[in-house]
PDB file of C-alpha atoms in Angstrom:
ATOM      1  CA  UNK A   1      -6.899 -35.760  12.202  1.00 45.00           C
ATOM      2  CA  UNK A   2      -5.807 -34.660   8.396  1.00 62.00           C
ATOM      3  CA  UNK A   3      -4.134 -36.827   6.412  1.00 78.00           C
ATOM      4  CA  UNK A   4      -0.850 -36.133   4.436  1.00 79.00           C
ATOM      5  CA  UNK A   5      -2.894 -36.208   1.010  1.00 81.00           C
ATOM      6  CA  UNK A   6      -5.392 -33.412   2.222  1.00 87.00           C
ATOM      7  CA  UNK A   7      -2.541 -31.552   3.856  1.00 88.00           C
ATOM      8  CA  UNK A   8      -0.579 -31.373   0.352  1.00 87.00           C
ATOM      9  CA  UNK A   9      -3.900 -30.817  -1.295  1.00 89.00           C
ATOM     10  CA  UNK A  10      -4.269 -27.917   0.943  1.00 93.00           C
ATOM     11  CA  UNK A  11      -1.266 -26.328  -0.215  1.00 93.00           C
ATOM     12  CA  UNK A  12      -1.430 -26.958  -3.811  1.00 91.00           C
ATOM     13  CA  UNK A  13      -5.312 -25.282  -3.590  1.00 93.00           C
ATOM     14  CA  UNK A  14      -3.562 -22.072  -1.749  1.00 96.00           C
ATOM     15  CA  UNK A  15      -0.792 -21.985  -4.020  1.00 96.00           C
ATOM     16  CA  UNK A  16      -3.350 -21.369  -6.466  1.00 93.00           C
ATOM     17  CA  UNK A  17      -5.631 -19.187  -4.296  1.00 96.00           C
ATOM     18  CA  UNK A  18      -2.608 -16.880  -2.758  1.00 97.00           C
ATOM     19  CA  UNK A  19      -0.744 -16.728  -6.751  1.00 96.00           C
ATOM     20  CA  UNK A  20      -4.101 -15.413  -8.060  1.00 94.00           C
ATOM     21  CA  UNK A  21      -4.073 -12.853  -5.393  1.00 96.00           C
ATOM     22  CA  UNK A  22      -1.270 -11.604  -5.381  1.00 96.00           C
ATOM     23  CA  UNK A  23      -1.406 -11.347  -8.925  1.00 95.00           C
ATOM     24  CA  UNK A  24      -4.235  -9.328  -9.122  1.00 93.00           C
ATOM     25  CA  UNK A  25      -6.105 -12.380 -10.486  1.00 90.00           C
ATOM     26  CA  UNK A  26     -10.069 -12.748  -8.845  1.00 88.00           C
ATOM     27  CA  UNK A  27     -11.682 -15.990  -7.855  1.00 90.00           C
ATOM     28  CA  UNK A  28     -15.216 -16.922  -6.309  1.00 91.00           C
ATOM     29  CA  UNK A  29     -13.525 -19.361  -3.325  1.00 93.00           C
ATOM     30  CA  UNK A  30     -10.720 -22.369  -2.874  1.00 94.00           C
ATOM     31  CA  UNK A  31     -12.228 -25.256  -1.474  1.00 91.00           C
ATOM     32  CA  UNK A  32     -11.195 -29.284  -0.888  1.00 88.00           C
ATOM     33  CA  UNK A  33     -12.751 -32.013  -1.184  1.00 82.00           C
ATOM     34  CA  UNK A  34     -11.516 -33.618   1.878  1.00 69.00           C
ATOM     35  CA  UNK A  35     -12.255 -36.983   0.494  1.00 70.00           C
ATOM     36  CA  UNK A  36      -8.339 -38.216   1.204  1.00 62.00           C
ATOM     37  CA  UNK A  37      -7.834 -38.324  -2.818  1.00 65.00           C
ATOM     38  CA  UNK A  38      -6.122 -34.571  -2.730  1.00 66.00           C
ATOM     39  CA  UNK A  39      -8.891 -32.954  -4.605  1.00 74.00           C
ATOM     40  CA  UNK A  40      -9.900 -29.197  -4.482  1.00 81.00           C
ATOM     41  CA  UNK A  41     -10.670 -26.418  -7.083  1.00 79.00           C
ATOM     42  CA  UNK A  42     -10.215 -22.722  -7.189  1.00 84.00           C
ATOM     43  CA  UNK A  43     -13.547 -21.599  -8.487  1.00 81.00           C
ATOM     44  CA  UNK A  44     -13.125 -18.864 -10.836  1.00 81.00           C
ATOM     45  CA  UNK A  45     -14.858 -15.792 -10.700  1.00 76.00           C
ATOM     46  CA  UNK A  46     -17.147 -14.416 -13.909  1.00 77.00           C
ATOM     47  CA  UNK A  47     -14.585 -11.853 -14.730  1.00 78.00           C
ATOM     48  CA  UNK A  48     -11.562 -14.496 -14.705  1.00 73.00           C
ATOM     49  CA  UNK A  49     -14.089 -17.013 -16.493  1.00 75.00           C
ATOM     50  CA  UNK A  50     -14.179 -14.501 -19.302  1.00 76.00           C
ATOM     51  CA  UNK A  51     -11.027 -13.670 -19.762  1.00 75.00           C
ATOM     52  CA  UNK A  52      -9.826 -16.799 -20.602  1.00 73.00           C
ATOM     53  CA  UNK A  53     -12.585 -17.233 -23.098  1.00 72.00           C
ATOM     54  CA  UNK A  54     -11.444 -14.562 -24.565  1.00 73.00           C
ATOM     55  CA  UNK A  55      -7.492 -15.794 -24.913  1.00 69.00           C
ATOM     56  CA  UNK A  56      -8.713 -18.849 -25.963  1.00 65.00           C
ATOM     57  CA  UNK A  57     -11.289 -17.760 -28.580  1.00 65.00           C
ATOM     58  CA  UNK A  58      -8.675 -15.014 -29.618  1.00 63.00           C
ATOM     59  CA  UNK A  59     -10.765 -12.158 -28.795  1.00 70.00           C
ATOM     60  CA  UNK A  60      -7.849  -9.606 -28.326  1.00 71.00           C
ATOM     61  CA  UNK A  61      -6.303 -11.024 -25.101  1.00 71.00           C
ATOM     62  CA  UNK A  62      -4.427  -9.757 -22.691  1.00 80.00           C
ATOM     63  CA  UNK A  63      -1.028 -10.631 -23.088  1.00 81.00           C
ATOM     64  CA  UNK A  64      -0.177  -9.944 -19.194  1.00 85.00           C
ATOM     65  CA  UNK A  65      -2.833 -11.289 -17.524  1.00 85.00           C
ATOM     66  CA  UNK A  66      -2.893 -14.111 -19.500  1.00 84.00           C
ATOM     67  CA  UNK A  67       1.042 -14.460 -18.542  1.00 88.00           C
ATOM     68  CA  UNK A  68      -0.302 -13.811 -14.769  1.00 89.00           C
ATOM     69  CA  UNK A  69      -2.890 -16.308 -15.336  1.00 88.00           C
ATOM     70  CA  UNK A  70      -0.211 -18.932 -16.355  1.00 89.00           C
ATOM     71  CA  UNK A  71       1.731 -18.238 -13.515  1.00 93.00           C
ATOM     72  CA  UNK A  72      -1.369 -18.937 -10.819  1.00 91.00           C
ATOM     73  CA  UNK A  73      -1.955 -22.078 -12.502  1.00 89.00           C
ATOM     74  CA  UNK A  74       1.422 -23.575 -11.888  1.00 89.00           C
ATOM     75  CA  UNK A  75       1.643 -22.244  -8.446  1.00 92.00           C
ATOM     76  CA  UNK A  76      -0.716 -24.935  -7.150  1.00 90.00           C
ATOM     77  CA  UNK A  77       1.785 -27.274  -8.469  1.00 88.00           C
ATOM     78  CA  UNK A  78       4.682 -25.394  -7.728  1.00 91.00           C
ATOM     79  CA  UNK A  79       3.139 -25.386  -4.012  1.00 92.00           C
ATOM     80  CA  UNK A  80       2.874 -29.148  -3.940  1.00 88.00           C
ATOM     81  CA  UNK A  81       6.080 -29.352  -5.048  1.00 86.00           C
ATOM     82  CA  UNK A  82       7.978 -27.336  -2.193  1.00 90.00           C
ATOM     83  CA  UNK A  83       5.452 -29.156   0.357  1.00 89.00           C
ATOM     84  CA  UNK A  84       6.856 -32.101  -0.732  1.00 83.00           C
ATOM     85  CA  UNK A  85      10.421 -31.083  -0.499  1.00 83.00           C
ATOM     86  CA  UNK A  86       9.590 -29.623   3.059  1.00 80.00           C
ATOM     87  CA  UNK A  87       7.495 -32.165   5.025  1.00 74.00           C
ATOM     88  CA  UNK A  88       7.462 -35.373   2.690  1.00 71.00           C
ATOM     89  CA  UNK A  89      10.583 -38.122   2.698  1.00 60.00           C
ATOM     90  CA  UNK A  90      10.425 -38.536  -1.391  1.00 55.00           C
ATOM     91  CA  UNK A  91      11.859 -35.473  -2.345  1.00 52.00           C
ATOM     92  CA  UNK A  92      11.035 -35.962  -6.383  1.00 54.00           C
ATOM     93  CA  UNK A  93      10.489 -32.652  -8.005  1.00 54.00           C
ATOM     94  CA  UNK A  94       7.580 -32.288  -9.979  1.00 53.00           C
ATOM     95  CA  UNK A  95       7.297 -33.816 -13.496  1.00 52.00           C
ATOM     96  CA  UNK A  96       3.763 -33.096 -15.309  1.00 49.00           C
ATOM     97  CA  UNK A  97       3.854 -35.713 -18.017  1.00 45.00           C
ATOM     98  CA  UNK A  98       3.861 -38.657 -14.976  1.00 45.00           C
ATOM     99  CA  UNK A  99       2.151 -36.394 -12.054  1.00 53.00           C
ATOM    100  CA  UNK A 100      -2.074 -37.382 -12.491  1.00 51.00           C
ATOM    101  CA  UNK A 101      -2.646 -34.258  -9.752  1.00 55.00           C
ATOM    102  CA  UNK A 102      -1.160 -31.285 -11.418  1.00 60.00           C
ATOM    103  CA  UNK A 103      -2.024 -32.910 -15.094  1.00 63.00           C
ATOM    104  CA  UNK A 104      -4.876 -31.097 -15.568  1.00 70.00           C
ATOM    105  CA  UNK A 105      -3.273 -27.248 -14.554  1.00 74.00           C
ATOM    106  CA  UNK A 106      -0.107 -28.193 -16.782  1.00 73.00           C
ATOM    107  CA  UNK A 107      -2.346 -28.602 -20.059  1.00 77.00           C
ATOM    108  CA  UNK A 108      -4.353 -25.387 -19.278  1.00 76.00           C
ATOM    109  CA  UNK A 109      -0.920 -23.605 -18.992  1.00 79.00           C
ATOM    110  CA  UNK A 110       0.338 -24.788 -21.916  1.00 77.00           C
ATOM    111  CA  UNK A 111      -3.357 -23.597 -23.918  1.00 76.00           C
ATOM    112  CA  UNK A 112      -2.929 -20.450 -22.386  1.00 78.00           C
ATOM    113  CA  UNK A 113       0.593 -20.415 -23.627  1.00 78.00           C
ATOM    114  CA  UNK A 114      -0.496 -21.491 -26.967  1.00 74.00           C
ATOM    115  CA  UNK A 115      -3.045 -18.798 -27.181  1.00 74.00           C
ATOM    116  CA  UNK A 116      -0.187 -16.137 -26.970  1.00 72.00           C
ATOM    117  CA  UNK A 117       2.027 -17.189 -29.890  1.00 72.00           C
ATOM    118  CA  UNK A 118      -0.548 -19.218 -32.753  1.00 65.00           C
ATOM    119  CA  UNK A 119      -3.300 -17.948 -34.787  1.00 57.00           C
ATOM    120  CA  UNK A 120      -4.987 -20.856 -35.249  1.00 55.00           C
ATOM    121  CA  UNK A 121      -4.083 -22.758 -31.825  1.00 55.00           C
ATOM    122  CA  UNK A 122      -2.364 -26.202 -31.432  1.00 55.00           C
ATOM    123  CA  UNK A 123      -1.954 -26.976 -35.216  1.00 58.00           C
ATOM    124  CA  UNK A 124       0.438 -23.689 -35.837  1.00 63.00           C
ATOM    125  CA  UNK A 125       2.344 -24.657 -32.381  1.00 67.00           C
ATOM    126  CA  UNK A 126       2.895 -28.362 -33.860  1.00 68.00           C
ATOM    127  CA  UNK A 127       4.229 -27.291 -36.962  1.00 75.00           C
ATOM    128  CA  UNK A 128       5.973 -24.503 -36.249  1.00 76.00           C
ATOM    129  CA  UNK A 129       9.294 -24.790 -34.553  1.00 81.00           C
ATOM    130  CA  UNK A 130       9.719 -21.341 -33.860  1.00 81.00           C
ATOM    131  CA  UNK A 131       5.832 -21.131 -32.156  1.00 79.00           C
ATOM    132  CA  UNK A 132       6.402 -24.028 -30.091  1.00 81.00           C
ATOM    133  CA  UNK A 133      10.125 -22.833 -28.871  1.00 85.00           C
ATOM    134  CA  UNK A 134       8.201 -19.446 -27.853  1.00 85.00           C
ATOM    135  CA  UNK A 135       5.366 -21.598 -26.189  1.00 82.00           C
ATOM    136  CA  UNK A 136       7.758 -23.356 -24.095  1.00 85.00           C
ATOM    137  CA  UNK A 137       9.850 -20.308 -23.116  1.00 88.00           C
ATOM    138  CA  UNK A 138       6.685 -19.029 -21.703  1.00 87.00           C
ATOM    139  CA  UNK A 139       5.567 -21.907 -20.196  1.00 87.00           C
ATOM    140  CA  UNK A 140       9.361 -22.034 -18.372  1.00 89.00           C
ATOM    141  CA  UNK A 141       9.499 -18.369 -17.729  1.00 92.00           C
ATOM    142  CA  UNK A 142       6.065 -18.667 -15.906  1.00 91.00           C
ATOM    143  CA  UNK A 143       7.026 -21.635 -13.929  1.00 90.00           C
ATOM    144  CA  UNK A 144      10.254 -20.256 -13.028  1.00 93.00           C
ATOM    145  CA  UNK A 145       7.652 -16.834 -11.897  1.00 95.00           C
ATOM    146  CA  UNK A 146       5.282 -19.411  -9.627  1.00 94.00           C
ATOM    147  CA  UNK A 147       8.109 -20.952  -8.101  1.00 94.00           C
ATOM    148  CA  UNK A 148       9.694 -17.694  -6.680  1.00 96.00           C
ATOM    149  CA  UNK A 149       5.952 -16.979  -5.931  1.00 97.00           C
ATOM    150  CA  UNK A 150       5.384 -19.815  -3.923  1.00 97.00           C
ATOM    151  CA  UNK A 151       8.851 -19.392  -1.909  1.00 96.00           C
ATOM    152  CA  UNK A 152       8.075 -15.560  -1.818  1.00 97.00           C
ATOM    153  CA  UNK A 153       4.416 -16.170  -0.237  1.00 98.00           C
ATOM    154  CA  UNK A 154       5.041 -19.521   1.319  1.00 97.00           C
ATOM    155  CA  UNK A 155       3.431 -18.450   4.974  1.00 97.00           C
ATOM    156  CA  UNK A 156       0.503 -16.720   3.319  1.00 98.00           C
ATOM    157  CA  UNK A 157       0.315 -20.237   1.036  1.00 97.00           C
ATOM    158  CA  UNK A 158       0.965 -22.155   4.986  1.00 97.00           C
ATOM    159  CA  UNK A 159      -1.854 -20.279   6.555  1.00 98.00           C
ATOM    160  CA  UNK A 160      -4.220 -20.269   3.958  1.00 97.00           C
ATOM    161  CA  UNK A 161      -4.399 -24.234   3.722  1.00 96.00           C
ATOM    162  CA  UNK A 162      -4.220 -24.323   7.807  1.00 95.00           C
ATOM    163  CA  UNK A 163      -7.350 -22.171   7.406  1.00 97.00           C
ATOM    164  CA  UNK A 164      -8.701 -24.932   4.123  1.00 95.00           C
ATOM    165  CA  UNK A 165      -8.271 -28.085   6.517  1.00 93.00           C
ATOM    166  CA  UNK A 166     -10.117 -26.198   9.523  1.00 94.00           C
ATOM    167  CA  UNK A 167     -12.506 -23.924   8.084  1.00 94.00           C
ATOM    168  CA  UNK A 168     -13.355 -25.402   4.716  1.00 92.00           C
ATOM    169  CA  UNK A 169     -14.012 -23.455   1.526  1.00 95.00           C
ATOM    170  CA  UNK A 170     -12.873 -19.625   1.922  1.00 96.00           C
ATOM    171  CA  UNK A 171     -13.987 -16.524  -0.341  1.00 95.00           C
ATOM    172  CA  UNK A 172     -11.073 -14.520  -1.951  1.00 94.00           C
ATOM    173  CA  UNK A 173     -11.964 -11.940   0.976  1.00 96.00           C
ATOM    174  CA  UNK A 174     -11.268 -14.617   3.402  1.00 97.00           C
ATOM    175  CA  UNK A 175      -8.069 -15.232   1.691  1.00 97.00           C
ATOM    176  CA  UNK A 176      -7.027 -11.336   1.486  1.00 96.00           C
ATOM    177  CA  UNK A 177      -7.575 -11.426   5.319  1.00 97.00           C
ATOM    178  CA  UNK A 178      -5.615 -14.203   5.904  1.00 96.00           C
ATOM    179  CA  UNK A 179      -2.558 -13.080   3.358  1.00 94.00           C
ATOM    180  CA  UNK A 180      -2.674  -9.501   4.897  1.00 90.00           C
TER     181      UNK A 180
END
């Protein structure tokens, strides 16, 4: 039998996994760690591995896809947040600062975000109002985009973790043939 940490680490993994789909985003596979401590990873592919290199190094990014990129990494936590509002009695919305789990996709959000508005990274965003006003407008205009996301594609997000807990790791193939 799966327990209720897997289960919600199921969802946030396909919240990831059906975002960057649907998004046009690639990825090698989504995958758990079925140790009961609600780990997994979406393993990026080459192509996706590069193009954040490139926002983050500076290298003439792509403005949308780094958006689109933002938006698939709050979708696992946007995921585990409308689990827990479906299935789980505490019915606390997320908050990043005091959530360990989606910690880690929240600060590579907010470096993507940072990457689209400063030169010269986290020092102009500090001390520049203005820069770290238009961070965080991006940063809430993508979350607001991964929640509607997650509610638009919550099935495909259902069936894809049904398909994590029994199968195990899937391909992105394996996840376009689930979604479609």
């Amino acid at each position: 039998m799966t327990n209720a940490v897997d289960r919600m680490a199921a969802h946030y993994e396909a919240g990831h996994a059906v975002a960057f789909l649907v998004l046009g985003l690639s990825f090698e596979k989504v995958r758990l760690d079925r140790d009961g401590l609600g780990g997994g990873t979406v393993i990026s592919s080459a192509e996706h591995k590069r193009m954040r290199l490139r926002a983050f190094h500076r290298i003439e990014p792509d403005h949308d896809r780094v958006r689109r990129d933002i938006v698939g990494v709050i979708a696992g936590p946007a995921a585990q947040d409308r689990f827990n509002q479906i299935y789980c009695r505490f019915k606390r919305r997320r908050d990043p600062v005091y959530d360990p789990a989606c910690q880690d996709d929240w600060e590579l959000a907010w470096l993507e975000a940072i990457t689209l508005v400063a030169a010269d990274a986290l020092v102009d965003v500090v001390e520049d109002d203005v820069k770290y006003a238009e961070a965080t407008a991006i940063m809430h205009e993508c979350g607001t985009r991964a929640d509607t996301l997650v509610a638009d594609h919550w099935s495909s997000i259902r069936a894809v973790a049904g398909a994590l807990l029994e199968r195990g790791p899937l391909t992105h193939a394996e996840v376009r043939e689930i979604v479609q």
